[in-house]
Amino acid sequence: MERLIIKGGTRLEGTIPVSGCKNAVLPIAVAAAILGDGVSVLHNVPNLTDVRTLRAVLEGLGATIKLKDSTLYIEPINHLEYEAPYDLVRKMRASIYVLGPLVAKLGKAKVSFPGGCAIGPRPIDLHIRGLEHLGAEVTVEKGYIYAQAERLVGTEMYLTGQYGPSVGATANIMMAATLSQGTTVIRGAACEPHISDLARFLNTMGADIEGIGTSVLTIRGVKQLRGTEYTVISDDIEAGTFIVAGAITRGDVYVKGITPQQIPAISEKIVEAGVELDWDDKGVRVTTPREIKGIDISTAPFPGFPTDMQAQIMGMLCLASGTSIINENVHTDRFIHTAELNRMGADITVDGGKAIINGVPNLSGAPVMASDLRAGAVLVAAGMAASGETVLSRVYHLDRGYESIEKKLNNVGANITRVKD
Ligand code: EPZ
């Protein structure tokens, strides 16, 4: 296992480049490998553990995939392997994205039931319900999902659950609908930037999707999808993480490769807290001339404040001059990082889905543990702002979603060393 040793009291200054979007490249690679009839080339692919895990899942299904620098070359599956095994699916929940495309392409799929994780139970009832709406027969046995259909048939459906729209279910069903007979209308669809990027990618393969960026997606089924070449959007959550890192260290950083349209709520809330954002056509300069103010945040599906930024902004609000309240409305257990922040001297109380953060004058370094990739991110940011040394364990969580995070941060003045246990 590896750890990061973070020397505190560093002020970040300089340019931090944003990599390609993890949550876009995962479903896009699935679509290229299963739905396409020809080779696809994806640019701006981040070098992440999750991308390597997905590559193993897709190669297990018969695809041939090469990753060179930040380009993925994907030759689609060409035989009837239709099982995504437990030992791979358990490593990454997004493996569930193969379910819909396999049924649409091969008429059947056997996918291990994805487990829960540190942030909540992570059910997939909406994925299953959506496939049943398209006419698939779905059963769950001995930890595996079995789905089959002679031919999927388009229909209208409402795909929002008790916690709002589902990114994963929207991706799964939209991909399956591209090769279904007739027209599918998904109401209550997720409209995160990575869902729009997936829809645009599918259309470059020859799909016929309308309503991109809205909560009503209309997908007219086509006979086949061709290979294509595509550049994946930049990662909104990585960009938001670097904006917080600049603010929490009261630095002066330029986050390069992001647009305000990708992070409307993050920008709004960061500015409300007193941080200055100066946008140009390539990115944003982050400065913190005044005290950080306490603010209230409720996480919500896009364009609301993303749950994947909840931990990071909480870290910044630990050093605010007032009290903040964060309501986590998307994932039921996403406050595990509060205990680690409190070990660093923060003053956070959790009451059900709400966290109350009383700002403190400073944080002090401590040995802490990452429980998921965004919790890891906030502990790196807090460690840079704290006095003394922070040792972060379970760094593998971070590597799932952040491409060489310590290199990018050390380039702008951080002092982070990766050590093997
Ligand atoms: C995606 O997960 C992201 N992962 C998550 O990012 C992100 O937190 C989440 O969307 C919300 O934005 C990827 O894109 C790979 P959901 P997903 O289905 O698709 C409930 C990160 O940090 N739900 O939108 O699994 C679910 O329990 C990761 O990069 C059902 O009830 O999330 C949750 O409360 C962590 N039934 C809510 O909906 C279902 O069938 C939103 O989940 C599916 C989901």
Short mmCIF file of C-alpha atoms and ligand atoms in Angstrom, two decimals:
data_model
loop_
_atom_site.label_atom_id
_atom_site.label_comp_id
_atom_site.label_asym_id
_atom_site.label_seq_id
_atom_site.Cartn_x
_atom_site.Cartn_y
_atom_site.Cartn_z
CA MET A 1 0.00 0.00 0.00
CA GLU A 2 1.24 3.54 -0.60
CA ARG A 3 0.98 6.68 1.50
CA LEU A 4 1.31 10.39 0.78
CA ILE A 5 3.40 12.50 3.16
CA ILE A 6 2.10 16.05 2.94
CA LYS A 7 4.12 18.88 4.48
CA GLY A 8 1.69 21.62 5.45
CA GLY A 9 1.84 25.41 5.23
CA THR A 10 2.40 25.44 1.46
CA ARG A 11 0.81 28.13 -0.71
CA LEU A 12 -0.04 27.01 -4.25
CA GLU A 13 1.03 29.27 -7.13
CA GLY A 14 1.03 28.50 -10.84
CA THR A 15 -0.92 26.56 -13.47
CA ILE A 16 -2.64 23.23 -12.81
CA PRO A 17 -3.82 21.37 -15.95
CA VAL A 18 -7.12 19.46 -15.77
CA SER A 19 -7.15 15.93 -17.25
CA GLY A 20 -9.91 14.16 -19.15
CA CYS A 21 -13.15 13.38 -17.32
CA LYS A 22 -13.13 9.99 -15.55
CA ASN A 23 -16.92 9.74 -15.42
CA ALA A 24 -17.18 10.47 -19.16
CA VAL A 25 -14.40 8.19 -20.43
CA LEU A 26 -15.75 5.13 -18.57
CA PRO A 27 -19.16 4.89 -20.33
CA ILE A 28 -17.69 6.19 -23.61
CA ALA A 29 -15.09 3.38 -23.65
CA VAL A 30 -17.86 0.83 -22.97
CA ALA A 31 -19.91 2.18 -25.89
CA ALA A 32 -16.87 2.08 -28.19
CA ALA A 33 -15.95 -1.49 -27.18
CA ILE A 34 -19.41 -3.08 -27.23
CA LEU A 35 -21.76 -1.06 -29.43
CA GLY A 36 -19.35 -0.03 -32.22
CA ASP A 37 -18.67 -2.07 -35.37
CA GLY A 38 -15.27 -0.53 -35.95
CA VAL A 39 -12.19 0.79 -34.17
CA SER A 40 -12.65 3.95 -32.06
CA VAL A 41 -9.91 6.36 -30.96
CA LEU A 42 -10.46 8.37 -27.74
CA HIS A 43 -8.25 11.38 -26.91
CA ASN A 44 -7.74 13.18 -23.57
CA VAL A 45 -8.09 9.94 -21.60
CA PRO A 46 -6.78 10.28 -18.01
CA ASN A 47 -4.26 7.72 -16.76
CA LEU A 48 -6.34 6.33 -13.86
CA THR A 49 -6.75 3.01 -12.07
CA ASP A 50 -10.44 3.01 -13.05
CA VAL A 51 -9.52 3.31 -16.75
CA ARG A 52 -7.12 0.36 -16.41
CA THR A 53 -9.77 -1.68 -14.54
CA LEU A 54 -12.35 -0.98 -17.23
CA ARG A 55 -9.84 -1.95 -19.90
CA ALA A 56 -9.49 -5.36 -18.18
CA VAL A 57 -13.29 -5.79 -18.10
CA LEU A 58 -13.64 -4.91 -21.80
CA GLU A 59 -10.70 -7.09 -22.85
CA GLY A 60 -12.35 -9.91 -20.90
CA LEU A 61 -15.36 -9.40 -23.17
CA GLY A 62 -13.17 -9.71 -26.25
CA ALA A 63 -12.27 -6.11 -27.06
CA THR A 64 -8.69 -5.18 -27.95
CA ILE A 65 -7.57 -1.98 -26.23
CA LYS A 66 -4.33 -0.03 -26.36
CA LEU A 67 -3.56 3.01 -24.19
CA LYS A 68 -0.76 5.22 -25.53
CA ASP A 69 -0.09 8.49 -23.67
CA SER A 70 -3.64 9.80 -23.24
CA THR A 71 -5.18 8.06 -26.27
CA LEU A 72 -7.26 4.86 -26.11
CA TYR A 73 -7.48 2.70 -29.25
CA ILE A 74 -10.50 0.39 -28.94
CA GLU A 75 -11.24 -2.53 -31.25
CA PRO A 76 -14.78 -3.72 -30.40
CA ILE A 77 -15.68 -7.16 -29.08
CA ASN A 78 -16.18 -9.64 -31.90
CA HIS A 79 -17.38 -12.81 -30.25
CA LEU A 80 -20.04 -13.92 -27.85
CA GLU A 81 -18.30 -13.43 -24.52
CA TYR A 82 -20.97 -11.70 -22.47
CA GLU A 83 -19.87 -12.09 -18.80
CA ALA A 84 -18.31 -9.37 -16.61
CA PRO A 85 -16.83 -11.33 -13.68
CA TYR A 86 -17.04 -10.53 -9.95
CA ASP A 87 -13.29 -10.04 -9.39
CA LEU A 88 -13.30 -7.12 -11.83
CA VAL A 89 -16.76 -5.64 -11.22
CA ARG A 90 -16.11 -5.50 -7.45
CA LYS A 91 -13.15 -3.16 -8.11
CA MET A 92 -15.23 -0.63 -9.97
CA ARG A 93 -18.97 -0.05 -9.87
CA ALA A 94 -18.94 1.53 -13.35
CA SER A 95 -18.45 -1.99 -14.78
CA ILE A 96 -22.25 -2.15 -14.59
CA TYR A 97 -22.23 0.05 -17.73
CA VAL A 98 -21.63 -3.09 -19.84
CA LEU A 99 -25.05 -4.51 -18.93
CA GLY A 100 -27.27 -2.50 -21.30
CA PRO A 101 -24.84 -2.46 -24.26
CA LEU A 102 -24.27 -6.26 -24.08
CA VAL A 103 -28.01 -6.95 -24.17
CA ALA A 104 -28.45 -4.48 -27.04
CA LYS A 105 -25.54 -5.92 -29.03
CA LEU A 106 -25.51 -9.63 -28.19
CA GLY A 107 -29.01 -10.18 -26.78
CA LYS A 108 -27.67 -11.32 -23.41
CA ALA A 109 -25.44 -10.32 -20.49
CA LYS A 110 -24.16 -11.78 -17.23
CA VAL A 111 -22.72 -9.11 -14.94
CA SER A 112 -21.68 -9.45 -11.32
CA PHE A 113 -23.88 -7.42 -9.00
CA PRO A 114 -21.80 -4.34 -8.04
CA GLY A 115 -21.23 -3.98 -4.29
CA GLY A 116 -21.93 -0.94 -2.19
CA CYS A 117 -19.03 1.25 -1.12
CA ALA A 118 -18.01 3.70 1.57
CA ILE A 119 -20.50 6.33 0.44
CA GLY A 120 -23.66 4.25 0.45
CA PRO A 121 -25.51 1.10 -0.72
CA ARG A 122 -25.38 2.07 -4.44
CA PRO A 123 -28.46 0.12 -5.70
CA ILE A 124 -29.06 -0.58 -9.40
CA ASP A 125 -32.85 -0.95 -9.42
CA LEU A 126 -33.20 1.87 -11.98
CA HIS A 127 -30.73 0.17 -14.36
CA ILE A 128 -32.76 -3.06 -14.15
CA ARG A 129 -36.12 -1.30 -14.42
CA GLY A 130 -34.96 0.62 -17.50
CA LEU A 131 -33.85 -2.57 -19.24
CA GLU A 132 -37.16 -4.25 -18.40
CA HIS A 133 -38.96 -1.26 -19.94
CA LEU A 134 -36.99 -1.98 -23.13
CA GLY A 135 -38.26 -5.56 -23.04
CA ALA A 136 -35.29 -7.38 -21.49
CA GLU A 137 -35.84 -10.26 -19.10
CA VAL A 138 -33.67 -9.62 -16.02
CA THR A 139 -33.00 -12.00 -13.13
CA VAL A 140 -30.53 -11.85 -10.24
CA GLU A 141 -28.98 -15.08 -9.01
CA LYS A 142 -25.98 -15.89 -6.82
CA GLY A 143 -24.64 -12.34 -7.04
CA TYR A 144 -24.98 -12.08 -10.82
CA ILE A 145 -27.44 -10.16 -13.00
CA TYR A 146 -28.67 -12.13 -16.03
CA ALA A 147 -30.35 -10.10 -18.77
CA GLN A 148 -31.54 -11.18 -22.18
CA ALA A 149 -33.76 -10.05 -25.05
CA GLU A 150 -34.32 -11.16 -28.63
CA ARG A 151 -34.39 -7.48 -29.61
CA LEU A 152 -34.82 -4.47 -27.31
CA VAL A 153 -37.81 -2.30 -28.21
CA GLY A 154 -37.90 1.45 -27.58
CA THR A 155 -40.48 2.91 -25.20
CA GLU A 156 -41.10 5.90 -22.92
CA MET A 157 -39.86 5.69 -19.34
CA TYR A 158 -39.24 7.79 -16.21
CA LEU A 159 -35.82 6.98 -14.75
CA THR A 160 -35.57 9.04 -11.55
CA GLY A 161 -35.37 7.33 -8.17
CA GLN A 162 -35.88 8.50 -4.60
CA TYR A 163 -32.52 10.30 -4.66
CA GLY A 164 -33.10 11.99 -8.00
CA PRO A 165 -31.92 11.09 -11.53
CA SER A 166 -29.32 8.33 -11.89
CA VAL A 167 -26.13 9.02 -13.88
CA GLY A 168 -25.37 5.32 -14.23
CA ALA A 169 -28.88 4.22 -15.16
CA THR A 170 -29.19 7.07 -17.69
CA ALA A 171 -25.90 6.01 -19.30
CA ASN A 172 -26.81 2.32 -19.32
CA ILE A 173 -30.29 2.77 -20.80
CA MET A 174 -29.27 5.48 -23.29
CA MET A 175 -26.54 3.17 -24.66
CA ALA A 176 -28.95 0.21 -24.86
CA ALA A 177 -31.60 2.34 -26.59
CA THR A 178 -29.26 3.33 -29.45
CA LEU A 179 -29.58 -0.16 -30.98
CA SER A 180 -33.17 -0.82 -29.85
CA GLN A 181 -36.05 -1.04 -32.32
CA GLY A 182 -38.04 2.21 -32.45
CA THR A 183 -37.79 5.28 -30.25
CA THR A 184 -36.99 5.51 -26.55
CA VAL A 185 -37.82 8.56 -24.44
CA ILE A 186 -36.06 8.77 -21.07
CA ARG A 187 -37.74 11.30 -18.78
CA GLY A 188 -36.01 12.27 -15.54
CA ALA A 189 -32.64 11.55 -17.18
CA ALA A 190 -29.41 12.71 -15.52
CA CYS A 191 -27.85 15.68 -17.37
CA GLU A 192 -24.36 15.82 -15.85
CA PRO A 193 -21.67 17.06 -18.31
CA HIS A 194 -20.38 13.48 -18.65
CA ILE A 195 -23.82 12.22 -19.68
CA SER A 196 -23.97 14.91 -22.39
CA ASP A 197 -20.46 13.93 -23.50
CA LEU A 198 -21.51 10.27 -23.77
CA ALA A 199 -24.57 11.27 -25.84
CA ARG A 200 -22.42 13.38 -28.17
CA PHE A 201 -19.98 10.49 -28.55
CA LEU A 202 -22.78 8.06 -29.40
CA ASN A 203 -24.08 10.48 -32.04
CA THR A 204 -20.61 10.61 -33.65
CA MET A 205 -20.91 6.79 -33.87
CA GLY A 206 -24.17 7.24 -35.81
CA ALA A 207 -26.71 7.17 -32.99
CA ASP A 208 -29.72 9.50 -33.07
CA ILE A 209 -30.06 11.18 -29.67
CA GLU A 210 -31.91 14.44 -29.04
CA GLY A 211 -32.39 16.49 -25.86
CA ILE A 212 -28.69 16.35 -24.92
CA GLY A 213 -28.13 18.39 -21.74
CA THR A 214 -31.78 18.16 -20.69
CA SER A 215 -33.69 15.71 -18.50
CA VAL A 216 -35.65 14.34 -21.49
CA LEU A 217 -33.57 12.24 -23.89
CA THR A 218 -35.11 10.93 -27.14
CA ILE A 219 -33.15 8.08 -28.73
CA ARG A 220 -34.21 6.75 -32.13
CA GLY A 221 -32.81 3.22 -32.55
CA VAL A 222 -30.42 2.56 -35.45
CA LYS A 223 -29.19 -0.67 -37.02
CA GLN A 224 -25.52 -0.23 -36.21
CA LEU A 225 -22.92 2.14 -34.79
CA ARG A 226 -19.53 2.77 -36.41
CA GLY A 227 -16.13 3.34 -34.86
CA THR A 228 -15.21 7.01 -34.48
CA GLU A 229 -12.59 9.42 -33.15
CA TYR A 230 -13.45 11.63 -30.17
CA THR A 231 -11.90 13.92 -27.55
CA VAL A 232 -13.32 13.46 -24.05
CA ILE A 233 -14.28 16.57 -22.05
CA SER A 234 -12.16 17.73 -19.12
CA ASP A 235 -12.97 16.61 -15.59
CA ASP A 236 -15.27 19.06 -13.76
CA ILE A 237 -14.66 17.44 -10.37
CA GLU A 238 -10.87 17.42 -10.76
CA ALA A 239 -11.08 21.11 -11.73
CA GLY A 240 -13.27 21.86 -8.69
CA THR A 241 -10.80 20.01 -6.49
CA PHE A 242 -7.91 22.17 -7.73
CA ILE A 243 -9.96 25.35 -7.25
CA VAL A 244 -10.51 24.35 -3.61
CA ALA A 245 -6.79 23.48 -3.24
CA GLY A 246 -5.89 26.98 -4.44
CA ALA A 247 -8.42 28.61 -2.12
CA ILE A 248 -7.65 26.56 1.01
CA THR A 249 -3.91 27.37 0.71
CA ARG A 250 -4.78 31.03 -0.05
CA GLY A 251 -2.70 30.66 -3.17
CA ASP A 252 -2.85 32.05 -6.69
CA VAL A 253 -3.49 29.21 -9.13
CA TYR A 254 -4.68 29.02 -12.73
CA VAL A 255 -6.82 25.92 -13.32
CA LYS A 256 -6.39 25.23 -17.01
CA GLY A 257 -8.85 23.39 -19.26
CA ILE A 258 -12.27 24.02 -17.72
CA THR A 259 -15.28 26.19 -18.66
CA PRO A 260 -17.80 27.92 -16.35
CA GLN A 261 -20.60 25.95 -18.05
CA GLN A 262 -19.12 22.68 -16.72
CA ILE A 263 -19.08 23.88 -13.09
CA PRO A 264 -21.94 26.42 -12.62
CA ALA A 265 -22.82 25.49 -9.03
CA ILE A 266 -19.21 24.96 -7.90
CA SER A 267 -18.26 28.42 -9.22
CA GLU A 268 -21.34 30.01 -7.60
CA LYS A 269 -20.62 28.56 -4.17
CA ILE A 270 -16.87 29.15 -4.24
CA VAL A 271 -17.49 32.84 -5.02
CA GLU A 272 -20.21 33.06 -2.35
CA ALA A 273 -17.57 31.87 0.15
CA GLY A 274 -15.38 34.85 -0.77
CA VAL A 275 -12.95 33.25 -3.25
CA GLU A 276 -12.22 35.22 -6.45
CA LEU A 277 -12.56 33.46 -9.81
CA ASP A 278 -11.26 35.24 -12.94
CA TRP A 279 -12.28 33.32 -16.06
CA ASP A 280 -10.73 33.43 -19.53
CA ASP A 281 -11.38 31.19 -22.51
CA LYS A 282 -8.97 28.48 -21.31
CA GLY A 283 -9.58 28.29 -17.59
CA VAL A 284 -9.86 30.20 -14.33
CA ARG A 285 -7.53 32.06 -11.96
CA VAL A 286 -8.27 31.39 -8.26
CA THR A 287 -7.27 33.91 -5.56
CA THR A 288 -8.46 34.35 -1.97
CA PRO A 289 -7.91 37.99 -1.03
CA ARG A 290 -10.32 37.98 1.86
CA GLU A 291 -11.39 35.61 4.62
CA ILE A 292 -13.33 32.54 3.54
CA LYS A 293 -16.94 32.92 4.68
CA GLY A 294 -19.23 30.20 6.02
CA ILE A 295 -21.94 29.22 3.48
CA ASP A 296 -24.75 26.67 3.20
CA ILE A 297 -24.73 23.98 0.48
CA SER A 298 -27.14 21.24 -0.57
CA THR A 299 -25.80 18.65 -3.00
CA ALA A 300 -28.04 17.87 -5.97
CA PRO A 301 -27.94 16.40 -9.47
CA PHE A 302 -26.58 18.70 -12.23
CA PRO A 303 -26.81 21.67 -12.50
CA GLY A 304 -26.96 21.54 -8.68
CA PHE A 305 -23.88 21.37 -6.46
CA PRO A 306 -22.26 17.98 -7.23
CA THR A 307 -22.02 15.42 -4.44
CA ASP A 308 -18.53 14.59 -5.76
CA MET A 309 -17.39 18.05 -4.60
CA GLN A 310 -19.00 17.87 -1.16
CA ALA A 311 -15.91 16.60 0.68
CA GLN A 312 -13.56 19.04 -1.03
CA ILE A 313 -15.58 22.19 -0.30
CA MET A 314 -16.14 20.98 3.27
CA GLY A 315 -12.35 21.00 3.68
CA MET A 316 -12.23 24.62 2.58
CA LEU A 317 -15.11 25.59 4.88
CA CYS A 318 -13.28 24.08 7.88
CA LEU A 319 -11.13 27.24 7.75
CA ALA A 320 -14.01 29.69 7.15
CA SER A 321 -14.62 32.61 9.52
CA GLY A 322 -18.15 31.37 10.28
CA THR A 323 -20.42 28.34 10.36
CA SER A 324 -21.46 26.33 7.27
CA ILE A 325 -24.13 23.70 6.75
CA ILE A 326 -23.82 21.01 4.07
CA ASN A 327 -26.81 18.81 3.21
CA GLU A 328 -25.78 15.63 1.35
CA ASN A 329 -28.88 14.64 -0.64
CA VAL A 330 -27.43 12.20 -3.19
CA HIS A 331 -25.39 9.58 -1.31
CA THR A 332 -26.67 8.53 2.10
CA ASP A 333 -23.31 7.84 3.83
CA ARG A 334 -20.98 10.40 2.31
CA PHE A 335 -19.62 12.00 5.51
CA ILE A 336 -16.91 9.51 6.49
CA HIS A 337 -14.25 12.14 5.74
CA THR A 338 -15.60 14.41 8.54
CA ALA A 339 -14.00 12.16 11.21
CA GLU A 340 -10.61 12.44 9.48
CA LEU A 341 -10.93 16.24 9.14
CA ASN A 342 -11.82 16.47 12.85
CA ARG A 343 -8.60 14.56 13.63
CA MET A 344 -6.84 17.49 11.94
CA GLY A 345 -8.55 19.99 14.27
CA ALA A 346 -11.71 20.73 12.29
CA ASP A 347 -14.99 21.25 14.15
CA ILE A 348 -17.63 19.31 12.22
CA THR A 349 -20.79 17.73 13.57
CA VAL A 350 -22.84 15.29 11.50
CA ASP A 351 -26.58 15.00 12.04
CA GLY A 352 -28.10 12.51 9.56
CA GLY A 353 -27.69 13.93 6.06
CA LYS A 354 -26.46 17.26 7.38
CA ALA A 355 -22.96 18.38 8.41
CA ILE A 356 -22.44 21.54 10.50
CA ILE A 357 -18.97 23.00 10.08
CA ASN A 358 -17.78 25.62 12.60
CA GLY A 359 -14.77 27.35 11.07
CA VAL A 360 -11.46 27.11 12.99
CA PRO A 361 -8.37 29.33 12.62
CA ASN A 362 -6.15 26.49 11.45
CA LEU A 363 -5.76 22.76 10.95
CA SER A 364 -2.86 20.61 12.14
CA GLY A 365 -1.30 17.71 10.29
CA ALA A 366 -2.15 14.14 11.41
CA PRO A 367 -2.12 10.54 10.17
CA VAL A 368 -5.40 10.14 8.20
CA MET A 369 -7.03 7.59 5.89
CA ALA A 370 -8.87 7.97 2.58
CA SER A 371 -12.26 6.21 2.51
CA ASP A 372 -13.14 7.07 -1.09
CA LEU A 373 -11.48 9.07 -3.85
CA ARG A 374 -13.06 12.42 -2.98
CA ALA A 375 -12.40 11.95 0.76
CA GLY A 376 -8.77 11.35 -0.22
CA ALA A 377 -8.78 14.58 -2.20
CA VAL A 378 -10.03 16.72 0.66
CA LEU A 379 -7.41 15.25 3.01
CA VAL A 380 -4.65 16.20 0.56
CA ALA A 381 -6.02 19.75 0.36
CA ALA A 382 -6.41 19.99 4.14
CA GLY A 383 -2.89 18.59 4.61
CA MET A 384 -1.41 21.30 2.40
CA ALA A 385 -3.23 24.02 4.39
CA ALA A 386 -2.48 22.50 7.82
CA SER A 387 0.57 23.16 9.97
CA GLY A 388 2.92 20.20 10.34
CA GLU A 389 2.87 16.89 8.50
CA THR A 390 -0.09 14.81 7.31
CA VAL A 391 0.32 11.15 6.36
CA LEU A 392 -2.48 9.94 4.12
CA SER A 393 -2.94 6.16 3.79
CA ARG A 394 -5.06 4.13 1.31
CA VAL A 395 -3.88 6.37 -1.52
CA TYR A 396 -5.22 3.80 -4.00
CA HIS A 397 -8.62 5.49 -3.60
CA LEU A 398 -7.12 8.73 -4.93
CA ASP A 399 -5.43 7.05 -7.88
CA ARG A 400 -8.82 5.80 -9.08
CA GLY A 401 -9.89 9.33 -10.00
CA TYR A 402 -6.88 11.66 -9.97
CA GLU A 403 -4.04 11.41 -12.49
CA SER A 404 -0.71 11.83 -10.58
CA ILE A 405 -2.24 14.32 -8.16
CA GLU A 406 0.96 14.88 -6.18
CA LYS A 407 2.95 15.71 -9.35
CA LYS A 408 0.39 18.33 -10.41
CA LEU A 409 0.30 19.89 -6.93
CA ASN A 410 4.09 19.78 -6.35
CA ASN A 411 4.49 21.65 -9.65
CA VAL A 412 2.69 24.60 -8.05
CA GLY A 413 4.41 24.59 -4.67
CA ALA A 414 3.04 21.68 -2.68
CA ASN A 415 5.40 19.39 -0.78
CA ILE A 416 3.97 15.89 -1.16
CA THR A 417 5.98 12.65 -1.22
CA ARG A 418 4.57 9.23 -2.15
CA VAL A 419 6.05 6.37 -0.12
CA LYS A 420 5.48 2.63 -0.25
CA ASP A 421 4.47 0.97 3.04
C1 EPZ B 1 -22.06 8.37 -10.67
O1 EPZ B 1 -22.31 7.24 -9.84
C2 EPZ B 1 -20.62 8.75 -10.42
N1 EPZ B 1 -19.75 7.65 -10.82
C3 EPZ B 1 -20.41 9.08 -8.94
O2 EPZ B 1 -19.10 9.57 -8.82
C4 EPZ B 1 -21.38 10.21 -8.54
O3 EPZ B 1 -21.28 10.41 -7.14
C5 EPZ B 1 -22.81 9.86 -8.91
O4 EPZ B 1 -22.90 9.50 -10.31
C6 EPZ B 1 -23.75 11.03 -8.68
O5 EPZ B 1 -23.34 12.13 -9.48
C7 EPZ B 1 -19.49 7.49 -12.15
O6 EPZ B 1 -19.96 8.25 -12.98
C8 EPZ B 1 -18.57 6.36 -12.51
P1 EPZ B 1 -26.22 7.61 -9.53
P2 EPZ B 1 -23.70 6.43 -10.02
O7 EPZ B 1 -26.79 6.41 -10.17
O8 EPZ B 1 -24.07 6.40 -11.44
C9 EPZ B 1 -29.37 6.22 -6.33
C10 EPZ B 1 -16.96 9.77 -8.03
O9 EPZ B 1 -16.64 10.34 -6.99
N2 EPZ B 1 -29.66 5.14 -7.28
O10 EPZ B 1 -26.37 8.94 -10.19
O11 EPZ B 1 -23.56 5.16 -9.29
C11 EPZ B 1 -27.97 6.11 -5.74
O12 EPZ B 1 -27.95 5.25 -4.61
C12 EPZ B 1 -18.14 8.85 -8.04
O13 EPZ B 1 -16.42 9.96 -9.17
C13 EPZ B 1 -30.78 4.34 -7.07
O14 EPZ B 1 -31.51 4.52 -6.09
O15 EPZ B 1 -24.69 7.38 -9.22
C14 EPZ B 1 -27.66 7.53 -5.37
O16 EPZ B 1 -28.22 7.81 -4.10
C15 EPZ B 1 -18.61 8.50 -6.64
N3 EPZ B 1 -31.03 3.33 -7.94
C16 EPZ B 1 -28.38 8.35 -6.45
O17 EPZ B 1 -29.36 7.48 -7.01
C17 EPZ B 1 -30.24 3.10 -9.04
O18 EPZ B 1 -30.54 2.17 -9.82
C18 EPZ B 1 -27.48 8.82 -7.56
O19 EPZ B 1 -26.80 7.69 -8.04
C19 EPZ B 1 -29.12 3.92 -9.24
C20 EPZ B 1 -28.84 4.94 -8.35
#
